PDB file of C-alpha atoms in Angstrom:
ATOM      1  CA  MET A   1     -71.177 -43.074   3.094  1.00 94.00           C
ATOM      2  CA  ASP A   2     -70.601 -46.825   2.628  1.00 95.00           C
ATOM      3  CA  TYR A   3     -68.067 -46.031  -0.098  1.00 96.00           C
ATOM      4  CA  TYR A   4     -66.164 -43.528   2.049  1.00 96.00           C
ATOM      5  CA  ARG A   5     -66.235 -45.884   5.057  1.00 96.00           C
ATOM      6  CA  TYR A   6     -64.781 -48.629   2.825  1.00 96.00           C
ATOM      7  CA  MET A   7     -62.008 -46.287   1.674  1.00 96.00           C
ATOM      8  CA  ALA A   8     -61.243 -45.046   5.195  1.00 96.00           C
ATOM      9  CA  ASP A   9     -61.059 -48.603   6.603  1.00 95.00           C
ATOM     10  CA  GLY A  10     -58.857 -50.086   3.851  1.00 92.00           C
ATOM     11  CA  SER A  11     -55.298 -51.255   4.331  1.00 92.00           C
ATOM     12  CA  LEU A  12     -52.513 -48.814   3.503  1.00 93.00           C
ATOM     13  CA  PRO A  13     -50.692 -47.923   1.406  1.00 91.00           C
ATOM     14  CA  SER A  14     -53.350 -48.058  -1.260  1.00 95.00           C
ATOM     15  CA  VAL A  15     -54.348 -46.582  -4.586  1.00 95.00           C
ATOM     16  CA  VAL A  16     -57.987 -45.930  -5.444  1.00 96.00           C
ATOM     17  CA  VAL A  17     -59.052 -47.576  -8.710  1.00 97.00           C
ATOM     18  CA  ILE A  18     -62.416 -46.528 -10.101  1.00 96.00           C
ATOM     19  CA  GLU A  19     -63.911 -47.657 -13.386  1.00 97.00           C
ATOM     20  CA  ASP A  20     -66.230 -45.066 -14.903  1.00 96.00           C
ATOM     21  CA  LEU A  21     -68.971 -47.133 -16.504  1.00 95.00           C
ATOM     22  CA  ASP A  22     -69.703 -44.293 -18.943  1.00 93.00           C
ATOM     23  CA  HIS A  23     -66.209 -44.498 -20.471  1.00 92.00           C
ATOM     24  CA  PRO A  24     -65.405 -43.483 -23.193  1.00 91.00           C
ATOM     25  CA  HIS A  25     -68.301 -41.008 -23.073  1.00 92.00           C
ATOM     26  CA  ALA A  26     -67.855 -40.013 -19.427  1.00 91.00           C
ATOM     27  CA  VAL A  27     -68.589 -36.386 -18.554  1.00 93.00           C
ATOM     28  CA  GLY A  28     -69.080 -36.452 -14.776  1.00 92.00           C
ATOM     29  CA  ALA A  29     -65.953 -35.857 -12.678  1.00 95.00           C
ATOM     30  CA  PHE A  30     -65.813 -37.833  -9.434  1.00 94.00           C
ATOM     31  CA  TRP A  31     -62.243 -36.611  -8.908  1.00 96.00           C
ATOM     32  CA  GLY A  32     -61.575 -32.978  -8.062  1.00 95.00           C
ATOM     33  CA  GLU A  33     -60.515 -30.874  -5.107  1.00 96.00           C
ATOM     34  CA  ILE A  34     -62.894 -32.474  -2.597  1.00 96.00           C
ATOM     35  CA  ASN A  35     -62.464 -36.182  -3.335  1.00 96.00           C
ATOM     36  CA  THR A  36     -58.712 -36.026  -3.815  1.00 97.00           C
ATOM     37  CA  ASN A  37     -58.269 -34.273  -0.468  1.00 97.00           C
ATOM     38  CA  VAL A  38     -60.670 -36.639   1.309  1.00 98.00           C
ATOM     39  CA  HIS A  39     -58.900 -39.727  -0.050  1.00 97.00           C
ATOM     40  CA  LYS A  40     -55.452 -38.307   0.682  1.00 97.00           C
ATOM     41  CA  GLY A  41     -56.701 -37.585   4.210  1.00 97.00           C
ATOM     42  CA  PHE A  42     -57.655 -41.258   4.514  1.00 97.00           C
ATOM     43  CA  GLY A  43     -53.990 -42.043   3.769  1.00 97.00           C
ATOM     44  CA  MET A  44     -54.376 -43.173   0.180  1.00 96.00           C
ATOM     45  CA  ALA A  45     -51.525 -42.645  -2.281  1.00 96.00           C
ATOM     46  CA  GLY A  46     -53.370 -41.716  -5.491  1.00 96.00           C
ATOM     47  CA  VAL A  47     -56.066 -42.529  -8.032  1.00 96.00           C
ATOM     48  CA  LEU A  48     -56.370 -44.522 -11.240  1.00 97.00           C
ATOM     49  CA  THR A  49     -59.579 -44.004 -13.212  1.00 96.00           C
ATOM     50  CA  ASN A  50     -60.793 -43.989 -16.778  1.00 96.00           C
ATOM     51  CA  GLY A  51     -63.212 -41.264 -15.705  1.00 95.00           C
ATOM     52  CA  VAL A  52     -63.123 -37.487 -15.631  1.00 96.00           C
ATOM     53  CA  MET A  53     -61.210 -35.244 -13.247  1.00 96.00           C
ATOM     54  CA  ARG A  54     -61.423 -31.511 -12.621  1.00 96.00           C
ATOM     55  CA  ASP A  55     -60.042 -28.757 -10.357  1.00 96.00           C
ATOM     56  CA  LEU A  56     -56.494 -29.340 -11.613  1.00 94.00           C
ATOM     57  CA  GLY A  57     -55.142 -26.267  -9.816  1.00 95.00           C
ATOM     58  CA  ASP A  58     -56.684 -27.339  -6.508  1.00 96.00           C
ATOM     59  CA  LEU A  59     -55.512 -30.947  -6.163  1.00 96.00           C
ATOM     60  CA  PRO A  60     -53.356 -31.769  -3.128  1.00 97.00           C
ATOM     61  CA  ASP A  61     -49.605 -32.118  -3.556  1.00 96.00           C
ATOM     62  CA  ASN A  62     -48.202 -35.641  -3.777  1.00 95.00           C
ATOM     63  CA  PHE A  63     -51.530 -37.215  -4.704  1.00 96.00           C
ATOM     64  CA  PRO A  64     -51.224 -38.325  -8.330  1.00 95.00           C
ATOM     65  CA  VAL A  65     -54.308 -38.912 -10.441  1.00 95.00           C
ATOM     66  CA  ILE A  66     -54.294 -40.849 -13.710  1.00 95.00           C
ATOM     67  CA  ALA A  67     -57.614 -40.107 -15.386  1.00 95.00           C
ATOM     68  CA  GLY A  68     -59.293 -40.558 -18.735  1.00 95.00           C
ATOM     69  CA  SER A  69     -60.060 -36.894 -19.292  1.00 95.00           C
ATOM     70  CA  VAL A  70     -60.430 -33.470 -17.747  1.00 96.00           C
ATOM     71  CA  GLY A  71     -63.814 -31.758 -17.687  1.00 94.00           C
ATOM     72  CA  PRO A  72     -66.184 -29.475 -15.778  1.00 90.00           C
ATOM     73  CA  SER A  73     -68.373 -32.332 -14.455  1.00 82.00           C
ATOM     74  CA  HIS A  74     -71.882 -31.577 -15.605  1.00 76.00           C
ATOM     75  CA  ALA A  75     -73.420 -34.959 -14.816  1.00 86.00           C
ATOM     76  CA  PHE A  76     -74.761 -37.211 -12.074  1.00 87.00           C
ATOM     77  CA  VAL A  77     -71.756 -38.988 -10.546  1.00 89.00           C
ATOM     78  CA  HIS A  78     -72.395 -41.820  -8.116  1.00 90.00           C
ATOM     79  CA  VAL A  79     -70.879 -45.067  -6.853  1.00 94.00           C
ATOM     80  CA  GLU A  80     -72.443 -48.236  -8.322  1.00 94.00           C
ATOM     81  CA  SER A  81     -70.477 -50.886  -6.383  1.00 96.00           C
ATOM     82  CA  ILE A  82     -67.549 -51.240  -3.986  1.00 95.00           C
ATOM     83  CA  GLY A  83     -64.725 -53.770  -3.909  1.00 95.00           C
ATOM     84  CA  GLN A  84     -65.632 -55.396  -7.234  1.00 96.00           C
ATOM     85  CA  PRO A  85     -63.148 -56.144 -10.044  1.00 97.00           C
ATOM     86  CA  VAL A  86     -62.880 -53.298 -12.560  1.00 97.00           C
ATOM     87  CA  SER A  87     -61.287 -52.615 -15.918  1.00 96.00           C
ATOM     88  CA  VAL A  88     -59.584 -49.246 -16.377  1.00 96.00           C
ATOM     89  CA  PHE A  89     -57.997 -48.631 -19.792  1.00 93.00           C
ATOM     90  CA  GLY A  90     -57.977 -52.414 -20.289  1.00 94.00           C
ATOM     91  CA  LEU A  91     -56.156 -53.025 -16.989  1.00 96.00           C
ATOM     92  CA  LYS A  92     -58.116 -55.511 -14.902  1.00 97.00           C
ATOM     93  CA  VAL A  93     -57.845 -54.729 -11.179  1.00 97.00           C
ATOM     94  CA  SER A  94     -59.266 -56.614  -8.206  1.00 97.00           C
ATOM     95  CA  ASP A  95     -59.494 -55.439  -4.621  1.00 95.00           C
ATOM     96  CA  GLY A  96     -56.129 -56.031  -2.938  1.00 94.00           C
ATOM     97  CA  ASP A  97     -54.031 -56.097  -6.132  1.00 96.00           C
ATOM     98  CA  LEU A  98     -50.592 -54.493  -5.959  1.00 95.00           C
ATOM     99  CA  ILE A  99     -50.451 -51.646  -8.471  1.00 95.00           C
ATOM    100  CA  HIS A 100     -47.487 -49.675  -9.739  1.00 92.00           C
ATOM    101  CA  ALA A 101     -48.550 -46.364 -11.247  1.00 90.00           C
ATOM    102  CA  ASP A 102     -46.603 -43.366 -12.435  1.00 87.00           C
ATOM    103  CA  ARG A 103     -46.888 -40.680 -15.093  1.00 85.00           C
ATOM    104  CA  HIS A 104     -46.567 -43.355 -17.780  1.00 88.00           C
ATOM    105  CA  GLY A 105     -49.516 -45.474 -16.680  1.00 89.00           C
ATOM    106  CA  ALA A 106     -50.229 -48.351 -14.339  1.00 94.00           C
ATOM    107  CA  VAL A 107     -49.710 -52.107 -14.084  1.00 96.00           C
ATOM    108  CA  VAL A 108     -50.888 -54.793 -11.697  1.00 97.00           C
ATOM    109  CA  ILE A 109     -47.977 -56.730 -10.187  1.00 96.00           C
ATOM    110  CA  PRO A 110     -48.774 -60.473 -10.198  1.00 97.00           C
ATOM    111  CA  GLU A 111     -48.700 -62.043  -6.720  1.00 96.00           C
ATOM    112  CA  ASN A 112     -45.962 -64.539  -7.626  1.00 96.00           C
ATOM    113  CA  ILE A 113     -43.664 -61.632  -8.601  1.00 95.00           C
ATOM    114  CA  ILE A 114     -44.042 -59.679  -5.354  1.00 96.00           C
ATOM    115  CA  PRO A 115     -41.424 -61.665  -3.353  1.00 96.00           C
ATOM    116  CA  LYS A 116     -38.894 -61.123  -6.167  1.00 96.00           C
ATOM    117  CA  LEU A 117     -39.699 -57.454  -6.759  1.00 94.00           C
ATOM    118  CA  SER A 118     -37.290 -55.782  -4.329  1.00 96.00           C
ATOM    119  CA  GLU A 119     -34.216 -57.595  -5.640  1.00 95.00           C
ATOM    120  CA  ALA A 120     -35.338 -57.158  -9.265  1.00 94.00           C
ATOM    121  CA  ILE A 121     -35.669 -53.380  -8.779  1.00 94.00           C
ATOM    122  CA  SER A 122     -32.270 -53.192  -7.063  1.00 96.00           C
ATOM    123  CA  GLN A 123     -30.663 -55.178  -9.882  1.00 95.00           C
ATOM    124  CA  LEU A 124     -32.298 -52.982 -12.530  1.00 94.00           C
ATOM    125  CA  LEU A 125     -31.037 -49.815 -10.846  1.00 96.00           C
ATOM    126  CA  ARG A 126     -27.502 -51.254 -10.524  1.00 96.00           C
ATOM    127  CA  ASN A 127     -27.493 -52.304 -14.181  1.00 96.00           C
ATOM    128  CA  GLU A 128     -28.726 -48.912 -15.390  1.00 96.00           C
ATOM    129  CA  GLN A 129     -25.853 -47.233 -13.537  1.00 97.00           C
ATOM    130  CA  ILE A 130     -23.416 -48.896 -15.942  1.00 97.00           C
ATOM    131  CA  ILE A 131     -24.812 -46.782 -18.800  1.00 96.00           C
ATOM    132  CA  LEU A 132     -25.638 -43.695 -16.755  1.00 97.00           C
ATOM    133  CA  LYS A 133     -22.234 -43.472 -15.067  1.00 97.00           C
ATOM    134  CA  ALA A 134     -20.400 -43.874 -18.373  1.00 97.00           C
ATOM    135  CA  SER A 135     -22.559 -41.260 -20.102  1.00 97.00           C
ATOM    136  CA  ARG A 136     -21.751 -38.672 -17.412  1.00 97.00           C
ATOM    137  CA  GLU A 137     -17.980 -39.124 -17.523  1.00 97.00           C
ATOM    138  CA  GLU A 138     -15.659 -36.679 -19.246  1.00 97.00           C
ATOM    139  CA  GLY A 139     -14.768 -37.837 -22.752  1.00 96.00           C
ATOM    140  CA  PHE A 140     -17.853 -40.004 -23.229  1.00 96.00           C
ATOM    141  CA  ASP A 141     -18.187 -41.032 -26.857  1.00 96.00           C
ATOM    142  CA  PHE A 142     -19.621 -43.826 -28.968  1.00 96.00           C
ATOM    143  CA  GLU A 143     -16.759 -46.207 -28.191  1.00 97.00           C
ATOM    144  CA  LYS A 144     -17.272 -45.757 -24.436  1.00 97.00           C
ATOM    145  CA  PHE A 145     -21.001 -46.130 -24.905  1.00 97.00           C
ATOM    146  CA  GLU A 146     -20.492 -49.350 -26.848  1.00 97.00           C
ATOM    147  CA  GLN A 147     -18.282 -50.745 -24.065  1.00 97.00           C
ATOM    148  CA  ALA A 148     -20.760 -49.743 -21.374  1.00 97.00           C
ATOM    149  CA  TRP A 149     -23.620 -51.239 -23.371  1.00 97.00           C
ATOM    150  CA  ALA A 150     -21.765 -54.534 -23.772  1.00 97.00           C
ATOM    151  CA  GLU A 151     -21.249 -54.686 -19.993  1.00 97.00           C
ATOM    152  CA  PHE A 152     -24.889 -53.741 -19.429  1.00 97.00           C
ATOM    153  CA  GLU A 153     -26.011 -56.581 -21.721  1.00 96.00           C
ATOM    154  CA  ARG A 154     -23.631 -59.029 -20.019  1.00 95.00           C
ATOM    155  CA  VAL A 155     -24.970 -58.412 -16.501  1.00 95.00           C
ATOM    156  CA  ARG A 156     -28.641 -58.207 -17.366  1.00 87.00           C
ATOM    157  CA  THR A 157     -28.915 -61.451 -19.341  1.00 73.00           C
TER     158      THR A 157
END
């Protein structure tokens, strides 16, 4: 219960990061229908683990899980420690780190980058529109691509 109390009392939004100490030979799935629904109910946004997950058809909507493998979970799964630094797929994560995760993987955002992040994302999206807008216009060809790319390079460097 200490683990679940820790999860329920944490600041939000948050992502659960769990290192499976048996990786790469993990067979016990901590993540399935029950734990994903419980953690989503606590307000958490998703999970990053090098461990096993199961119950793929029964996971809640809008609760992404990045896991090391999928399996039926025939093992003794238990929590060893809470709030300690972990390493998941080589990514070192400490309690309170800002994590960006999507279908491609996850990264920890360094603290000194956080104040600059909003403007950097906005700039990236604006710059990408130079290429995307050109590629969607009638008559798009290599010459128009080359021009758009030159403008893209000019504004991003």
